[in-house]
Short mmCIF file of C-alpha atoms in Angstrom, two decimals:
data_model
loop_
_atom_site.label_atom_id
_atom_site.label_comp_id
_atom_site.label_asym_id
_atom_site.label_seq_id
_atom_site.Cartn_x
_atom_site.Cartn_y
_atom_site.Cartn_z
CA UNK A 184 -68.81 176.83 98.13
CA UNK A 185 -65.05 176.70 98.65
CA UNK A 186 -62.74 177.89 96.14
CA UNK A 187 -60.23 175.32 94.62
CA UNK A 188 -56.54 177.00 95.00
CA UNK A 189 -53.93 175.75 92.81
CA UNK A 190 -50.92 175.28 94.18
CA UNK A 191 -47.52 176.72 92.28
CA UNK A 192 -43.98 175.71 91.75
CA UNK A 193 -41.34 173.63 90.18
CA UNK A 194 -41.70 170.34 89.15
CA UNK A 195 -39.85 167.22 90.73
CA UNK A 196 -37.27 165.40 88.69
CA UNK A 197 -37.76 162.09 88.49
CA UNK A 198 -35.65 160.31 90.24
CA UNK A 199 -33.19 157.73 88.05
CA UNK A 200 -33.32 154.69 89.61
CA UNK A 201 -29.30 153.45 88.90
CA UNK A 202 -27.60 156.45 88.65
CA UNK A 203 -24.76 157.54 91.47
CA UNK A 204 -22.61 160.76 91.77
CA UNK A 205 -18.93 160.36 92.27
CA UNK A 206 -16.27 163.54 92.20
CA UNK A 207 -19.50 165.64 91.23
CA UNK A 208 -20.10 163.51 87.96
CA UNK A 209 -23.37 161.29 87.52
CA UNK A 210 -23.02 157.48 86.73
CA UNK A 211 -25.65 155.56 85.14
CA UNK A 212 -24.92 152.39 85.86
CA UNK A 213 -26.02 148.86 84.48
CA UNK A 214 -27.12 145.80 86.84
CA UNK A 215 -26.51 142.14 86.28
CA UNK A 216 -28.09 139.32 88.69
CA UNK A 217 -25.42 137.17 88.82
CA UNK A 218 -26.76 133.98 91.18
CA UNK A 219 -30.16 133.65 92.87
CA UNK A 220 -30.46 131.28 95.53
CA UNK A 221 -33.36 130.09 97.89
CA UNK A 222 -32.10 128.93 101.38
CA UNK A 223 -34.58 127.28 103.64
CA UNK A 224 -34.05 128.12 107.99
CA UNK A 225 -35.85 125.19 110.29
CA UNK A 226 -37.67 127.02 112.85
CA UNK A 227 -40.51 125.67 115.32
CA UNK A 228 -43.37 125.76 112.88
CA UNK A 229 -41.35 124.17 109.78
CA UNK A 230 -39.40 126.01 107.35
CA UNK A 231 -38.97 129.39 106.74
CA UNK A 232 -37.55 130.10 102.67
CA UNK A 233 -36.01 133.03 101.68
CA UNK A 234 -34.00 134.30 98.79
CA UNK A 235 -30.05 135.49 98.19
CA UNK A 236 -29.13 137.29 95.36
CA UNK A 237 -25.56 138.11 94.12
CA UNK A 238 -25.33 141.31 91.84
CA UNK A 239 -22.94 143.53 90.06
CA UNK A 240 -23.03 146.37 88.64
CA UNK A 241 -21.25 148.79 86.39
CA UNK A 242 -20.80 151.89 84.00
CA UNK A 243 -19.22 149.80 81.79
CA UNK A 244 -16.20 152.06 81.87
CA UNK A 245 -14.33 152.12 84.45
CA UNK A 246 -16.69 151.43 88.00
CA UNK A 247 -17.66 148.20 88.85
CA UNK A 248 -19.18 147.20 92.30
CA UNK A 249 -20.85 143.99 94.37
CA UNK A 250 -23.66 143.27 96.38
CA UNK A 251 -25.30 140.38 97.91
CA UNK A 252 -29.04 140.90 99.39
CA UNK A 253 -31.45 138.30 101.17
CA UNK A 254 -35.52 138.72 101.60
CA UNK A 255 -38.47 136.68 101.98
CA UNK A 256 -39.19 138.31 98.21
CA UNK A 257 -37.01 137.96 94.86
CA UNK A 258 -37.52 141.46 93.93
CA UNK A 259 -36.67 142.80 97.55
CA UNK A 260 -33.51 140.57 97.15
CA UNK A 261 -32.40 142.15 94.04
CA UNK A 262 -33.03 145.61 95.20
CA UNK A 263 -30.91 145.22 97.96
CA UNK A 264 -27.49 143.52 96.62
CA UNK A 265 -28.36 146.48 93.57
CA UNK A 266 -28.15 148.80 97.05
CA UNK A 267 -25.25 147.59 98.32
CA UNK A 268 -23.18 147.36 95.66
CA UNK A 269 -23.71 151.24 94.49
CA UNK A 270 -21.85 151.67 97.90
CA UNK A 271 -19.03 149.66 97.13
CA UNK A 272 -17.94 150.90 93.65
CA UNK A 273 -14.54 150.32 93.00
CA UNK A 274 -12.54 152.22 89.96
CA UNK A 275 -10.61 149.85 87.58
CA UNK A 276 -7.20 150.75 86.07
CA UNK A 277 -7.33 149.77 82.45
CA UNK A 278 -4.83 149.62 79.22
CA UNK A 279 -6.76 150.16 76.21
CA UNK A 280 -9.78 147.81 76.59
CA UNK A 281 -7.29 145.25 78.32
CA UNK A 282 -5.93 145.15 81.66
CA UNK A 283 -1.94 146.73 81.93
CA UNK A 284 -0.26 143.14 82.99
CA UNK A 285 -1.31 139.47 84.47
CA UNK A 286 -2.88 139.66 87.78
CA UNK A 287 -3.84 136.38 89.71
CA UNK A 288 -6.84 137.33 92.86
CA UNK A 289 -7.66 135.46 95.86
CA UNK A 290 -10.61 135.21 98.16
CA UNK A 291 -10.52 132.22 100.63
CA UNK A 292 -10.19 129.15 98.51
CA UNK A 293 -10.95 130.95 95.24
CA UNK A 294 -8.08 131.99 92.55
CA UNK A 295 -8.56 133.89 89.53
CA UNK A 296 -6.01 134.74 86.62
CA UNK A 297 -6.51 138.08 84.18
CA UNK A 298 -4.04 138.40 81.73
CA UNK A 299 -4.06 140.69 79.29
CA UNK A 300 -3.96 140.02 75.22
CA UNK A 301 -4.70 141.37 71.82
CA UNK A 302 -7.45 143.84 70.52
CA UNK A 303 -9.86 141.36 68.91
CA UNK A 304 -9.57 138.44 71.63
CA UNK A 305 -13.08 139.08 73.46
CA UNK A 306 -13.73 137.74 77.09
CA UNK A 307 -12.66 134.40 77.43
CA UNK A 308 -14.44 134.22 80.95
CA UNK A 309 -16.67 131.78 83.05
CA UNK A 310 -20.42 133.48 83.60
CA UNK A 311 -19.29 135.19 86.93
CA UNK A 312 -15.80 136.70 86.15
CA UNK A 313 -17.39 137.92 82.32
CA UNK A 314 -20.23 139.71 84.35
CA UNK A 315 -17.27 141.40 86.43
CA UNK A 316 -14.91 142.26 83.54
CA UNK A 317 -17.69 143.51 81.44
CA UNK A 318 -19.22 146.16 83.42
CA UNK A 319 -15.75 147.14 84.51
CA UNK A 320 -15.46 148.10 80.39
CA UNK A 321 -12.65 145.26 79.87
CA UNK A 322 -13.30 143.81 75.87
CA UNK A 323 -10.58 141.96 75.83
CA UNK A 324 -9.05 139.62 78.30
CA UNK A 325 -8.65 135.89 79.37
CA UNK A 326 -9.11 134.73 82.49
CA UNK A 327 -8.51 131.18 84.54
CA UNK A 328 -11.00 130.48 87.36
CA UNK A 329 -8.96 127.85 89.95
CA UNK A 330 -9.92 126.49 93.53
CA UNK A 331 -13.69 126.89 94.41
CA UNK A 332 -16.74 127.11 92.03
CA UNK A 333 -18.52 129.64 94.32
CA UNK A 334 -20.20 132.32 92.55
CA UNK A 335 -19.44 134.80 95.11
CA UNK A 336 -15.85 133.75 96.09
CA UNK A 337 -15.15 133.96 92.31
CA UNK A 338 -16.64 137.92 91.96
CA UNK A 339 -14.87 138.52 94.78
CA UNK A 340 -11.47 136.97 93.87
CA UNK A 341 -11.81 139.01 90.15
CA UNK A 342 -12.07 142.24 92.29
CA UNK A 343 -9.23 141.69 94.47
CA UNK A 344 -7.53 141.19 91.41
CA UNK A 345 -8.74 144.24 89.30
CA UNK A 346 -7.78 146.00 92.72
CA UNK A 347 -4.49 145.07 92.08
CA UNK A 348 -3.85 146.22 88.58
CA UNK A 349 -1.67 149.72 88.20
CA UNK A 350 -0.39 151.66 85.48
CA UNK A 351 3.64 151.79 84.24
CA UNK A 352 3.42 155.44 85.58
CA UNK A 353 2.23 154.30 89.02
CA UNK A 354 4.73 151.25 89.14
CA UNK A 355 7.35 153.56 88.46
CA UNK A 356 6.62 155.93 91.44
CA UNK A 357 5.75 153.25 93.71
CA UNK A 358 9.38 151.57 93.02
CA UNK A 359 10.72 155.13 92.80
CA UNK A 360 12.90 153.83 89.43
CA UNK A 361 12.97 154.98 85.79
CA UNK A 362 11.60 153.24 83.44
CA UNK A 363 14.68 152.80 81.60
CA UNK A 364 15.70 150.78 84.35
CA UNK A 365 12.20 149.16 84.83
CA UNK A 366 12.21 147.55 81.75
CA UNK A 367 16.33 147.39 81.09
CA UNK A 368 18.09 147.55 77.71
CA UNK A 369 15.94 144.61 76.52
CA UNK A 370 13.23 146.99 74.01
CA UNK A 371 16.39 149.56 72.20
CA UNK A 372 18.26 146.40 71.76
CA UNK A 373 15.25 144.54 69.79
CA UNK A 374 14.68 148.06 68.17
CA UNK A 375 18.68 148.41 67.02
CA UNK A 376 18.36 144.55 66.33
CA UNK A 377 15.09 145.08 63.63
CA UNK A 378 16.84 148.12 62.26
CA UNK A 379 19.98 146.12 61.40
CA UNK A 380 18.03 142.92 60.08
CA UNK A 381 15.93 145.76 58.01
CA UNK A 382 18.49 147.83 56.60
CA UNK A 383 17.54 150.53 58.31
CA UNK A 384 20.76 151.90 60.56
CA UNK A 385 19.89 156.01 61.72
CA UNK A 386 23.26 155.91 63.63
CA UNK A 387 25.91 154.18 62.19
CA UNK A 388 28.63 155.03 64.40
CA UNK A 389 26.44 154.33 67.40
CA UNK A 390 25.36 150.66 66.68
CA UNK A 391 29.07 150.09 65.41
CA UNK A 392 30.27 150.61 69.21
CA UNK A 393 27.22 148.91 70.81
CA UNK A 394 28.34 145.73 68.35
CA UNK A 395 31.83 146.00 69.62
CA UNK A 396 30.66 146.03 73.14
CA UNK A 397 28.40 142.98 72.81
CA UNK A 398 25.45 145.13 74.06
CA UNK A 399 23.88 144.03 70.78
CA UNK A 400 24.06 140.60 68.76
CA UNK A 401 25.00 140.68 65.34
#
């Protein structure tokens, strides 16, 4: 009669399906089937069918990535674009939950516009470029889809143009200028400008000269 012998040790963690590590940090992420398509090949017996699908996904911060898989199966389609696109996560520079300044991306005949605008807007998007812009963590945004109607011309056009996007900071080194001379006199002049039509003059003396000068209109 043999003797049953239990066998000792530490558990396994399950594994989490959508989760990937970048710079040591865990990211669940969140997928979205974008387009599903069956394609048919004409072979010697007939026709053979099998399935694409076109997905994104995202942490719905700041990562957002794309991935297009094709199987005799739906679900072996899906699992690998989902595949594919955890290894081609891309971060997104963002201003608030809007994009810094107007962007336009292009991917072979495929255009797409961001521009940013105000807290409150919402995504004013077409179904692929919202699935994009929404896992990226962008709330607020419009968009303008121009050329093709491709679904995945038009994902990849909005991440050529969310590649694009960079902060004032970054501008400012890349350009090696100051900001002061980035942006020009244009903001202290509106500033002195409100002040004035306000009643509210901190420095006298100071706006008196800049009046003189004609760097500022009465």
């Amino acid at each position: 009669m043999g003797s049953s012998v239990r066998k000792t040790g530490k558990t396994k963690e399950p594994v989490k399906r959508n989760t990937v590590t970048i710079d040591s940090v865990d990211i669940e992420l969140t997928e979205r089937v974008v387009n599903m398509s069956r394609v048919a090949k004409v072979v010697k017996g007939g026709r053979r069918f099998s399935f694409n699908a076109l997905t994104v996904v995202g942490d719905s911060d700041s990562y957002v990535g794309l991935g297009f898989g094709k199987a005799r199966e739906v679900p072996e389609a899906i699992r690998k674009s989902i595949e594919g696109a955890k290894k081609n996560l891309s971060k997104v520079k963002r201003q608030g939950q809007t994009i810094p300044h107007q962007v336009v991306g292009k991917f072979k005949s495929a255009r797409v516009m961001l521009k940013p605008c105000a807290p409150g807007t919402g995504i004013i998007a077409g179904e692929a470029v919202k699935a994009v812009v929404e896992l990226a963590g962008i709330q607020d945004i419009l968009t303008k889809s121009l050329g093709s109607s491709n679904k995945l011309n038009i994902v990849k056009a909005t991440l050529d143009a969310l590649s694009q996007l960079e902060t004032i900071n970054e501008a400012k080194e890349r350009r090696s200028i100051t900001l002061k001379k980035m942006f020009g006199e244009y903001s202290s002049k509106r500033r002195a400008e409100k002040r004035i039509a306000a009643g509210i003059v901190p420095n006298v003396e100071k706006v008196a000269q800049e009046l003189e000068s004609g760097e500022i209109s009465k």
